CSV table of C-alpha atoms and ligand atoms in Angstrom, one decimal:
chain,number,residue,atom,x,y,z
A,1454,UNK,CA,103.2,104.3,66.8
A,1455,UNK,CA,103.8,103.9,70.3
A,1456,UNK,CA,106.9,103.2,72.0
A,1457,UNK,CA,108.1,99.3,72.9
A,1458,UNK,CA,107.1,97.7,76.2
A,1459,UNK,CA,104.0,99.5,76.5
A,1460,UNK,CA,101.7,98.0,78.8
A,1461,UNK,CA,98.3,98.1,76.6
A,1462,UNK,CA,96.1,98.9,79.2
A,1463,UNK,CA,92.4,98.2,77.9
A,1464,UNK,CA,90.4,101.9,77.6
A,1465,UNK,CA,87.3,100.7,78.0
A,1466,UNK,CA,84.9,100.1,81.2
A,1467,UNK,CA,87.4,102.4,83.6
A,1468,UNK,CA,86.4,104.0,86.3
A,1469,UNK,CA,84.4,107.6,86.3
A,1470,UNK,CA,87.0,110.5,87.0
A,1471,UNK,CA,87.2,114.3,86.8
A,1472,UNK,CA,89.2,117.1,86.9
A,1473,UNK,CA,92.0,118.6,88.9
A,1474,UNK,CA,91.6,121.0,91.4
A,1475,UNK,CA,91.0,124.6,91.5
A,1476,UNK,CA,94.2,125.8,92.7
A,1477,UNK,CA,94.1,127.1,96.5
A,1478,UNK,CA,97.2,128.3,99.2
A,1479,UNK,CA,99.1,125.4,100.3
A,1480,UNK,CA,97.9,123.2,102.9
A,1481,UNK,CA,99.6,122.8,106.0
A,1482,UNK,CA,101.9,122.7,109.2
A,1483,UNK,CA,104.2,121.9,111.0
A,1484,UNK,CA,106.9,118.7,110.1
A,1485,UNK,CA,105.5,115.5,111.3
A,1486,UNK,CA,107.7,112.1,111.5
A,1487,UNK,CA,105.2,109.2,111.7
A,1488,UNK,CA,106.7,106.2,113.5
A,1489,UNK,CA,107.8,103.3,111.5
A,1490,UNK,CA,105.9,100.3,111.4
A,1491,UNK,CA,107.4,96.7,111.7
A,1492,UNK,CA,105.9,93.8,110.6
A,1493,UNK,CA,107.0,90.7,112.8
A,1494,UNK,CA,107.1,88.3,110.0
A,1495,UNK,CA,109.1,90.3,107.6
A,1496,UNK,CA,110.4,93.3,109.1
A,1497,UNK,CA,109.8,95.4,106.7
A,1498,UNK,CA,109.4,99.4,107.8
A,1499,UNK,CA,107.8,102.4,106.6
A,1500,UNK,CA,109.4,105.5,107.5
A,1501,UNK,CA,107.5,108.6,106.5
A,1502,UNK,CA,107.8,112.2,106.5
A,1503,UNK,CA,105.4,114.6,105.4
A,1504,UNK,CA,104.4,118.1,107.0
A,1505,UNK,CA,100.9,118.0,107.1
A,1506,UNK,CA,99.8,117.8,110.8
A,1507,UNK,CA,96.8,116.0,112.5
A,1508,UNK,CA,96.7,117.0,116.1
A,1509,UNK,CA,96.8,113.8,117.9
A,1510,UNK,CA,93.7,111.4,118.3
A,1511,UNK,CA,93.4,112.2,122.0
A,1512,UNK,CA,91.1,115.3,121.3
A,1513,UNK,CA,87.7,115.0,120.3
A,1514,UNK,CA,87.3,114.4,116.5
A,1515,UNK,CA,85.0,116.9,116.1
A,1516,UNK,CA,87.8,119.5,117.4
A,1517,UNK,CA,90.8,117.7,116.5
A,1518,UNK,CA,90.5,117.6,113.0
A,1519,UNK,CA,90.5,121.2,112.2
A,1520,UNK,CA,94.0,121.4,110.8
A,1521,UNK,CA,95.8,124.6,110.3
A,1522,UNK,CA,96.4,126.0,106.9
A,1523,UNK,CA,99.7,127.1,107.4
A,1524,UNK,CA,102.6,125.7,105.4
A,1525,UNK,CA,105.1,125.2,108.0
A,1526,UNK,CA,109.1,123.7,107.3
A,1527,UNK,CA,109.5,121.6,104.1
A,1528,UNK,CA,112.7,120.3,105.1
A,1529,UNK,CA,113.5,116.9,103.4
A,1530,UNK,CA,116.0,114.4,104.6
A,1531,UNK,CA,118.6,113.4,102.3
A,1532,UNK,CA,117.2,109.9,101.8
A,1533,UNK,CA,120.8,108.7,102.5
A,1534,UNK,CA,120.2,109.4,105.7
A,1535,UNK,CA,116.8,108.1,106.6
A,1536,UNK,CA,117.6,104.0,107.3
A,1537,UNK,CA,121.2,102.8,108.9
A,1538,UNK,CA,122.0,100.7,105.5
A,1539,UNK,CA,120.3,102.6,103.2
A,1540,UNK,CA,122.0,100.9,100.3
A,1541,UNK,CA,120.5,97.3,101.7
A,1542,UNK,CA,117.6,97.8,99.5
A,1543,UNK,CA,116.9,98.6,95.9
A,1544,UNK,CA,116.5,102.3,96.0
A,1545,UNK,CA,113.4,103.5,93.8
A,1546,UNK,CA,112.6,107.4,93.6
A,1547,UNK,CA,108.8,108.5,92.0
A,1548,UNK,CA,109.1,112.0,90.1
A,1549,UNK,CA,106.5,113.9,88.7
A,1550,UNK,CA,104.6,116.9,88.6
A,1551,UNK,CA,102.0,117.9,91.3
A,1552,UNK,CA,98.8,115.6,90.9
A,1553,UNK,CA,100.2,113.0,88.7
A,1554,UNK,CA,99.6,109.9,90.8
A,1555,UNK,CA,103.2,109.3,92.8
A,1556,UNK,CA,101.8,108.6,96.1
A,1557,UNK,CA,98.6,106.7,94.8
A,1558,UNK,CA,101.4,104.5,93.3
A,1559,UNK,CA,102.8,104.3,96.7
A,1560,UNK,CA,99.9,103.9,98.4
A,1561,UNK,CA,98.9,100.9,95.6
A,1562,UNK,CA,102.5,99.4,97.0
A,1563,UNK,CA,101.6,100.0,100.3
A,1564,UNK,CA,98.3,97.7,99.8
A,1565,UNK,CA,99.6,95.4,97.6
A,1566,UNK,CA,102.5,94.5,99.4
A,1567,UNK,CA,101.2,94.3,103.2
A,1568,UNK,CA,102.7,97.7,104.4
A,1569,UNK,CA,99.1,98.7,106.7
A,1570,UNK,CA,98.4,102.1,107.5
A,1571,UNK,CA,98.6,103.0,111.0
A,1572,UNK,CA,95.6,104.6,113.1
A,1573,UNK,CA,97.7,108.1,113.2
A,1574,UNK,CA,97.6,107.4,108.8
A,1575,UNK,CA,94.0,106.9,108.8
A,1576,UNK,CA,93.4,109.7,110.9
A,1577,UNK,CA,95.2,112.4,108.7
A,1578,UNK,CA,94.0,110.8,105.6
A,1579,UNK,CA,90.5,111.2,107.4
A,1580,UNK,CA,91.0,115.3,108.2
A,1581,UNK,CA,92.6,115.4,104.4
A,1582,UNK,CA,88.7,113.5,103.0
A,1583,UNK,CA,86.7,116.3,104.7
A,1584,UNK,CA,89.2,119.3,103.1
A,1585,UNK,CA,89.3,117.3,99.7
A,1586,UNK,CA,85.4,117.4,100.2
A,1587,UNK,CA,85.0,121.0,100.8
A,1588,UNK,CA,87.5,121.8,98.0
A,1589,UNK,CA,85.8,120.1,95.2
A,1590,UNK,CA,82.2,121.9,96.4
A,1591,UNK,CA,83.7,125.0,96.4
A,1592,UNK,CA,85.1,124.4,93.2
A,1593,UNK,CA,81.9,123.3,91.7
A,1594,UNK,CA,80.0,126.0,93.3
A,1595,UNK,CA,82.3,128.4,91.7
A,1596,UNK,CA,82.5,126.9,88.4
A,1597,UNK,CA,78.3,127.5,88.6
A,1598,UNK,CA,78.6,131.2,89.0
A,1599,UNK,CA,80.7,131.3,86.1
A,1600,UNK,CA,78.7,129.2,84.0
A,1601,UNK,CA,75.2,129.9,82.2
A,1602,UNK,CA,73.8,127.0,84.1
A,1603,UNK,CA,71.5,128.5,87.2
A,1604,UNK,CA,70.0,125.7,90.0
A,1605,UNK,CA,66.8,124.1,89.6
A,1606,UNK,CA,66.7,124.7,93.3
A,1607,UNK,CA,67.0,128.5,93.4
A,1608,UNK,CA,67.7,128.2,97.2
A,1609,UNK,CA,70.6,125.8,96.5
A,1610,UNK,CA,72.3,129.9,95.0
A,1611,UNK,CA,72.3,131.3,98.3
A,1612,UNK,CA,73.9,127.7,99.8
A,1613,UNK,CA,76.5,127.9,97.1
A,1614,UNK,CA,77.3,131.2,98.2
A,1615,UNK,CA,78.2,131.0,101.5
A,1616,UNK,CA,80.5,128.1,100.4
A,1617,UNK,CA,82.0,130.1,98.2
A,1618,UNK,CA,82.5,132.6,101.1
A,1619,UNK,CA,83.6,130.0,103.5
A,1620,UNK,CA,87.4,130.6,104.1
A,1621,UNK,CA,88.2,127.8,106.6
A,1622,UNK,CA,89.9,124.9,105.2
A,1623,UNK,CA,87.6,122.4,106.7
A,1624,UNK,CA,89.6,119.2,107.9
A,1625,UNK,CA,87.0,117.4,110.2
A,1626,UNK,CA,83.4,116.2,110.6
A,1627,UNK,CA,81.0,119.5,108.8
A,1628,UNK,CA,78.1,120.0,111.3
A,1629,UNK,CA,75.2,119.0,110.3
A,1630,UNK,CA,73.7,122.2,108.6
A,1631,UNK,CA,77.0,122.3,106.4
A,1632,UNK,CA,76.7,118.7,105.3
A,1633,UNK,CA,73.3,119.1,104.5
A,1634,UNK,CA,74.2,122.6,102.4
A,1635,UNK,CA,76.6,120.3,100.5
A,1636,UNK,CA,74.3,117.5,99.7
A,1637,UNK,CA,71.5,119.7,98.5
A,1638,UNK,CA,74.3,121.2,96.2
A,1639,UNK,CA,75.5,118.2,95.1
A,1640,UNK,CA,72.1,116.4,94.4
A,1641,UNK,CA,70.9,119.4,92.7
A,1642,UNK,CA,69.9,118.8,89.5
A,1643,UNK,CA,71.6,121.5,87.6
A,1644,UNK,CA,74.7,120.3,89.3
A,1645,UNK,CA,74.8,117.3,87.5
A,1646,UNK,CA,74.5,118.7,84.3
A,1647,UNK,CA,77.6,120.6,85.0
A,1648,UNK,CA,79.7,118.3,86.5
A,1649,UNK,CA,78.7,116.4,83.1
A,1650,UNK,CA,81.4,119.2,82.2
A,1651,UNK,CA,83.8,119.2,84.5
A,1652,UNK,CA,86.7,119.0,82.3
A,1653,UNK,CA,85.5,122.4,81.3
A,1654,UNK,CA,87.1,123.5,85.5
A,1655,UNK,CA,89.5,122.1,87.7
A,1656,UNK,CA,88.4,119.9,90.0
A,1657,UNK,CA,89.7,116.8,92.1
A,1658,UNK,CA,89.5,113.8,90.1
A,1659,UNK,CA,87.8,111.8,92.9
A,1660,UNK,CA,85.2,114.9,93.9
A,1661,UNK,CA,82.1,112.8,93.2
A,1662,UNK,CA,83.4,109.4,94.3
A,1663,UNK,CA,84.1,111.5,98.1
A,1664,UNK,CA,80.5,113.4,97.4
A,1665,UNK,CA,78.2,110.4,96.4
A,1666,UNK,CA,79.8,109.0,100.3
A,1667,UNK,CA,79.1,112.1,102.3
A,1668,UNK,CA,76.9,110.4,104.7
A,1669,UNK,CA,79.2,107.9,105.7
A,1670,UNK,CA,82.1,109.8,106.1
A,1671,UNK,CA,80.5,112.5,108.1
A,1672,UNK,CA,80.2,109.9,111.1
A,1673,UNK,CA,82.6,110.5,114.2
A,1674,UNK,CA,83.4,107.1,113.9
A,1675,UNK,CA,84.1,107.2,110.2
A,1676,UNK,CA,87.4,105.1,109.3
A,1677,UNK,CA,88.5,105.4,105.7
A,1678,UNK,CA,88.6,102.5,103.7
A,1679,UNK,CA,91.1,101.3,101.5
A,1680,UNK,CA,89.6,102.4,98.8
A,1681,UNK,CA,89.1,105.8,100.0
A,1682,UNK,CA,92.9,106.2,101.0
A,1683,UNK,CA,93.7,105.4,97.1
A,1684,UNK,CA,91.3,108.3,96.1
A,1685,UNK,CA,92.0,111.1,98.4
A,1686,UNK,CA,94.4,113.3,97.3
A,1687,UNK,CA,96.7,114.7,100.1
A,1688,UNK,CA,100.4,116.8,99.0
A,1689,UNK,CA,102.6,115.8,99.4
A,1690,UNK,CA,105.5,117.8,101.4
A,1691,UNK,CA,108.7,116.8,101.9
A,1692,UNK,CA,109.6,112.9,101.3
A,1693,UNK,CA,107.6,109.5,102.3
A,1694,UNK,CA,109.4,106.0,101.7
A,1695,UNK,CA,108.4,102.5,102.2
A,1696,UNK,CA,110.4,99.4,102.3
A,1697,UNK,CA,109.0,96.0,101.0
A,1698,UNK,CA,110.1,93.0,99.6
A,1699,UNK,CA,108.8,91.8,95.9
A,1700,UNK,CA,110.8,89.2,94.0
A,1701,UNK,CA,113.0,88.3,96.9
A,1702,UNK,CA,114.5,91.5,96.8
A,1703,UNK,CA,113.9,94.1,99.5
A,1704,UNK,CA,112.9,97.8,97.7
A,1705,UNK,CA,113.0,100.8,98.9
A,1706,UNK,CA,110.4,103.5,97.2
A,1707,UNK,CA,110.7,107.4,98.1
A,1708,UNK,CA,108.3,109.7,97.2
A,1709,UNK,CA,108.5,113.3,97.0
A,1710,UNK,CA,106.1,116.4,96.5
A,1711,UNK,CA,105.8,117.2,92.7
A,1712,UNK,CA,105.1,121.4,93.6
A,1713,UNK,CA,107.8,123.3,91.9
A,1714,UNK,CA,108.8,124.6,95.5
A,1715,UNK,CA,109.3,121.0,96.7
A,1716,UNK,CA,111.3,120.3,93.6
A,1717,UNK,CA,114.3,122.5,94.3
A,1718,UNK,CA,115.0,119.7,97.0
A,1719,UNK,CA,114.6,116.7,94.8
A,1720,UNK,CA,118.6,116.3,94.1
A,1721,UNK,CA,119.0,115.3,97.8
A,1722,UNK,CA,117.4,112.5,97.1
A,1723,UNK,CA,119.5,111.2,94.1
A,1724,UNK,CA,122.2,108.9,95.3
A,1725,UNK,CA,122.3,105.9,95.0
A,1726,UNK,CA,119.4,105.3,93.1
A,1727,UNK,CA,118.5,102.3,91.5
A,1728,UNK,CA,115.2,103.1,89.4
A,1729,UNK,CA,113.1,106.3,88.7
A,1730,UNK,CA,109.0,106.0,88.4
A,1731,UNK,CA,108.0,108.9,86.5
A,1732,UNK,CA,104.3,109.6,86.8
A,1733,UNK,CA,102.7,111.6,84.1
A,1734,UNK,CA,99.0,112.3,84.1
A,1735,UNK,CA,98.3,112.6,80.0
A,1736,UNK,CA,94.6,113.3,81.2
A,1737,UNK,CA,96.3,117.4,82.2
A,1738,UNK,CA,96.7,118.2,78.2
A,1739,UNK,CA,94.2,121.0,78.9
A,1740,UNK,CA,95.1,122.4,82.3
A,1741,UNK,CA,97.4,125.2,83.5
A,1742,UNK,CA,99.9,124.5,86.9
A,1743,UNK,CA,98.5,126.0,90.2
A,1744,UNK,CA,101.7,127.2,90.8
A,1745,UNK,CA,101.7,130.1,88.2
A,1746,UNK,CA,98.4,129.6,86.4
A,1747,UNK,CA,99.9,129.9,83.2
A,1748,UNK,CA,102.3,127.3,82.3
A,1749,UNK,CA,100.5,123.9,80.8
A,1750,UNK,CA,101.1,121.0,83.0
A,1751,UNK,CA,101.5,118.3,80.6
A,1752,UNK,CA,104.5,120.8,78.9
A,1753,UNK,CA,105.5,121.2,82.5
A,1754,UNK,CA,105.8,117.5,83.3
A,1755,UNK,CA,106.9,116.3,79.9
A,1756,UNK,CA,110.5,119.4,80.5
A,1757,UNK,CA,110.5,117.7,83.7
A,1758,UNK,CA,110.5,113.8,82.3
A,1759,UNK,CA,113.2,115.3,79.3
A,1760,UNK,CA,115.7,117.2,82.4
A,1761,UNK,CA,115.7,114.0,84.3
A,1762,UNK,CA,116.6,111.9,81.6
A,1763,UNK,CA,118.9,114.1,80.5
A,1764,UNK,CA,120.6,114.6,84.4
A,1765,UNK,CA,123.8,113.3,84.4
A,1766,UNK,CA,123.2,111.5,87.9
A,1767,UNK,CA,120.2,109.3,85.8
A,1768,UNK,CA,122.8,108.4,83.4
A,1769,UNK,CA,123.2,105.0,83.9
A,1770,UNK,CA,119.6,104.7,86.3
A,1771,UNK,CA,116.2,103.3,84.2
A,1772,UNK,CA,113.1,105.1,84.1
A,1773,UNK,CA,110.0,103.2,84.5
A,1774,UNK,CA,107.5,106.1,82.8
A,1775,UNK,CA,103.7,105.6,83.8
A,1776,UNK,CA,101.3,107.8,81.7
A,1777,UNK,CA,98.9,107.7,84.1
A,1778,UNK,CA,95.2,109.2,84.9
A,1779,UNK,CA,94.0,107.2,81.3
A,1780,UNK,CA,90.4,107.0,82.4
A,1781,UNK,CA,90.0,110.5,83.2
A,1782,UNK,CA,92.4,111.2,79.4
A,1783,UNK,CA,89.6,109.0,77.6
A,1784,UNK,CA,86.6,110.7,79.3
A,1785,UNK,CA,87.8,113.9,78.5
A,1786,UNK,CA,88.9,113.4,74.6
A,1787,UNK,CA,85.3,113.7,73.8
A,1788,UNK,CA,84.9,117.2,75.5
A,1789,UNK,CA,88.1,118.7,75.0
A,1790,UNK,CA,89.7,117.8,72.1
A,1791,UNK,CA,93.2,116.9,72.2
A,1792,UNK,CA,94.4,118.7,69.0
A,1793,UNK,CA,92.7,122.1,70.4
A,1794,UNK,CA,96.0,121.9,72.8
A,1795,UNK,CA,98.5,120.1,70.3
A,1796,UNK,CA,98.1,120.9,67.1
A,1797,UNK,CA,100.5,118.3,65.6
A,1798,UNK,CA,97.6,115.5,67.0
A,1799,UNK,CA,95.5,114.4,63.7
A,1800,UNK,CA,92.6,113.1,65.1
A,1801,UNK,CA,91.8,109.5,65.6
A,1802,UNK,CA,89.8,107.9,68.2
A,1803,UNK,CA,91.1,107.1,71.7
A,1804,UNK,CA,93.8,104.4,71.2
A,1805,UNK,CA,95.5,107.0,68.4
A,1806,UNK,CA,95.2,109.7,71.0
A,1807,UNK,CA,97.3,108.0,73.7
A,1808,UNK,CA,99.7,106.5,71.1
A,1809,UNK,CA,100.2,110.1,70.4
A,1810,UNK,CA,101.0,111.3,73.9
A,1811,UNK,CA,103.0,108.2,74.4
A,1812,UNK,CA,104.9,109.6,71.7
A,1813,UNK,CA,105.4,112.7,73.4
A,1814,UNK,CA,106.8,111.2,75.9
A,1815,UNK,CA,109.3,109.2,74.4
A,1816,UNK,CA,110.4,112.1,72.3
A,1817,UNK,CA,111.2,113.7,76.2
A,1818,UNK,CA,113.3,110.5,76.6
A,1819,UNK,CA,114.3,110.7,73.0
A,1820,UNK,CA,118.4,111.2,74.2
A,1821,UNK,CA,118.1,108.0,76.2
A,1822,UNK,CA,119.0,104.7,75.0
A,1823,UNK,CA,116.2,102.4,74.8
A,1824,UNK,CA,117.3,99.8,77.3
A,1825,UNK,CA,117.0,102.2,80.1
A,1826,UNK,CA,113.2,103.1,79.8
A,1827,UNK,CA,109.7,101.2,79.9
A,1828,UNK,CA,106.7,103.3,78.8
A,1829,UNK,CA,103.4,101.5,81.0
A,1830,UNK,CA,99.5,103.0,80.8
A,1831,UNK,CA,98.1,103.0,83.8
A,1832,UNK,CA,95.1,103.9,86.2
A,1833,UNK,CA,97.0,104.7,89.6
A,1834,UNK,CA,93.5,103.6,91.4
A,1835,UNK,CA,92.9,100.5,90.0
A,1836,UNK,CA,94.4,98.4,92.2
A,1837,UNK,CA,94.2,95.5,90.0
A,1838,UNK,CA,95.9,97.0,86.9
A,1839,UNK,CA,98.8,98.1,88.9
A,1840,UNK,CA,99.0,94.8,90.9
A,1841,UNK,CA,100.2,93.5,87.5
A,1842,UNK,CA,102.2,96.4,86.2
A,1843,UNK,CA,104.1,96.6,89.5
A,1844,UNK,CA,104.9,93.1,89.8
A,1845,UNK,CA,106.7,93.5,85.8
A,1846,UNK,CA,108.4,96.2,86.9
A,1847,UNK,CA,109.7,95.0,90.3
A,1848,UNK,CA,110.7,91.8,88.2
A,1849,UNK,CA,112.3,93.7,85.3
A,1850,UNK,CA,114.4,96.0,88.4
A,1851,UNK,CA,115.5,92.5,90.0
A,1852,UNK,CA,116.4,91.3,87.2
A,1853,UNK,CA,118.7,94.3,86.2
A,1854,UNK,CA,120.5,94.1,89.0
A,1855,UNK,CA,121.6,90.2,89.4
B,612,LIG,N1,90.7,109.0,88.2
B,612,LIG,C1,92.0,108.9,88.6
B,612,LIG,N2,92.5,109.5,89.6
B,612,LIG,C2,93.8,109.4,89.9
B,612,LIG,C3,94.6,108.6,89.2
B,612,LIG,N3,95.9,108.6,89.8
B,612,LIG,C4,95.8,109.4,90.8
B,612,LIG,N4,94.5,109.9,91.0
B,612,LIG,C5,94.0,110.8,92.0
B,612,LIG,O1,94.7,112.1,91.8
B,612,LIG,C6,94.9,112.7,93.0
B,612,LIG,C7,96.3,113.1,93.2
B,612,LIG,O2,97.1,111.9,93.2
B,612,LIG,P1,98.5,111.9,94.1
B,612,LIG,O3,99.0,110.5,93.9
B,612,LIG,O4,98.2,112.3,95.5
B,612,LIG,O5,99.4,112.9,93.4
B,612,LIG,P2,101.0,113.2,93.7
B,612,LIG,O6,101.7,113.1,92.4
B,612,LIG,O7,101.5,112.5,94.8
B,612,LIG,O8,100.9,114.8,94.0
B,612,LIG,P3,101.9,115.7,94.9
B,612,LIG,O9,102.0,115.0,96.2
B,612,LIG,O10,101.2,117.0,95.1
B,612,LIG,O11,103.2,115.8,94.2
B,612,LIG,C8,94.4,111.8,94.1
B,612,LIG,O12,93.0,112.2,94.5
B,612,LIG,C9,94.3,110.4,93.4
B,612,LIG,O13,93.3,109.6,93.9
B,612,LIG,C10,94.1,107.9,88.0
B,612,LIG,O14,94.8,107.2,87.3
B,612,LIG,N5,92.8,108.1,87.8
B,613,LIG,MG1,102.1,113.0,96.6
């Protein structure tokens, strides 16, 4: 049996998803501090702070968006220190491991409660699009060579190697040639049949929804959509926050990167919180952290859920758990089965199988007393499904703390 307060999110007719990623060096640069945004009617201000550059819109897109590779300072701010009243707002931190949704969820706030992106946003989620592009060919070009599947197009082997060979991390408009090497790729026959088995290889779970819109994102005038800020994936390094009002209450929500190397500087963002998200994506039951290559994530992230719960400074502070990526668990069951990586999981069909890793969960929480934790299933993209589930939870928060 699952635990109480689950939100029964319905299985059926999700959205297609894939993989993780094939791990790669860290992205990045130097520190940048994006200016806040206020909203006239509201005032209600984003503050962010992540260190992965975009050299500035003045230069030619075509230049501009090649973004270094180098992993510059990681420096957080103690989140105490990042507004003048900082306890004003109801504090909310998101925790997780690498990849399990915490800035879609913030990004799903950001949309849902009126917090626009600025142009400087939209351009380095636009540079972030192209690399997240270029990742998940590579990745599938690779996963090719190792596989027993050859191309129908035998000149689509020679294409897939020089990807394979291409070093550069790609964050702006390909030139032509290279966008038309990765769409013959892509279309290739062959390659659908394996991407049929991605869950076999890491690989982004939003490669073909970027791939399938190749020819409108290679534009110079190309502006992501909303939609395509949801599903790019971009690290998060040090901390991001937004402030917003829900319920009559104004929240604050800080986000932080899920690597192992940025968790060593999560404590300095514990006081004076009011609520943890914890974002778990069940669908990584059969994938190993890019950090080490060894360790299975969901162990990882289910030590991680039980240490927070069990850290003295979340004594008294609820955790609202989200057992995300459920489309992407459901698609995979059927290809990887569940009790291949835990054992103690009977069989059943896809309902039985997140009961079970709902259970998991809760046996990570299992020291905690009941009042102080929700269990929700959720599909971080689907803006819809989380309009709801973040409305409960903001209401269930305010409600706590009259
Ligand atoms: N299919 C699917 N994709 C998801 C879901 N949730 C998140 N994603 C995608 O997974 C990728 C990683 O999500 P993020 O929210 O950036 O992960 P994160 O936890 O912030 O990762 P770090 O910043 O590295 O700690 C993005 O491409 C998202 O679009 C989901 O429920 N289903
Ligand atoms: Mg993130």
């Amino acid at each position: 049996m699952g635990c109480n307060f689950s939100s029964q999110s319905k299985v059926s007719d999700v959205p297609a998803a894939c993989d993780k990623p094939i791990p790669e060096p860290d992205v990045i640069g130097k520190e940048e501090n994006i200016e806040p945004i206020e909203h006239s009617a509201e005032k209600e201000v984003v503050e962010k702070k992540e260190s992965t550059p975009v050299p500035p819109p003045s230069i030619s897109p075509q230049v501009a968006l090649q973004v270094p590779e180098i992993r510059a300072s990681r420096s957080i701010t103690p989140a105490s220190q990042k507004s003048e009243d900082p306890y004003s707002h109801i504090r909310l931190l998101l925790l997780g491991s690498a990849e399990s949704g915490k800035t879609t969820v913030l990004e799903q706030v950001r949309l849902l409660y009126k917090q626009h992106f600025t142009e400087s946003e939209y351009f380095h989620r636009r540079a972030f699009i192209y690399h997240n592009i270029f990742k998940s060919i590579k990745a599938l070009c690779r996963a090719m060579r190792m596989s027993d599947i050859q191309f129908a197009d035998p000149i689509n082997m020679g294409r897939a190697q020089s990807i394979i060979a291409d070093e550069h991390g790609h964050y702006g408009l390909f030139s032509k040639d290279l966008a038309e090497k990765i769409k013959h790729i892509w279309n290739d026959k062959s390659m659908q049949k394996l991407y049929a088995r991605r869950s076999q290889f890491n690989l982004n779970d939003s490669a073909s929804y970027f791939l399938n819109n190749i020819d409108k994102i290679n534009m110079v005038d190309y502006k992501p959509s909303e939609r395509d800020l949801i599903m790019a994936y971009v690290p998060t390094c040090g901390v991001q926050n937004v402030i917003f009002t829900a319920c009559n209450q104004s929240f604050q929500l800080f986000d932080i990167g899920g690597q192992k190397i940025d968790r060593r500087k999560w404590a300095l963002q514990y006081e004076g919180i009011d609520a943890i998200f914890f974002c778990i994506a069940i669908s990584e039951y059969d994938q190993v952290m890019s950090e080490d290559m060894v360790t299975n994530r969901l162990d990882d992230a289910l030590n991680l859920l039980q240490s927070i719960s069990e850290d003295p400074a979340f004594a008294t502070t609820p955790i609202y758990l989200f057992l995300n990526e459920i489309d992407v668990f459901c698609e995979k069951l059927s290809v990887i089965p569940l009790s291949k990586y835990k054992p103690d999981f009977k069989g059943g069909d896809q309902d039985d199988a997140i009961d079970f890793m709902e259970n998991l969960a809760c046996e990570a929480l299992g020291k905690r007393d009941r009042s102080l934790y929700r269990v929700y299933r959720c599909i971080a993209i689907d803006t819809q499904m989380m309009a709801e589930l973040l409305s409960t939870v903001f209401k269930d928060i305010a409600k706590r703390k009259k």
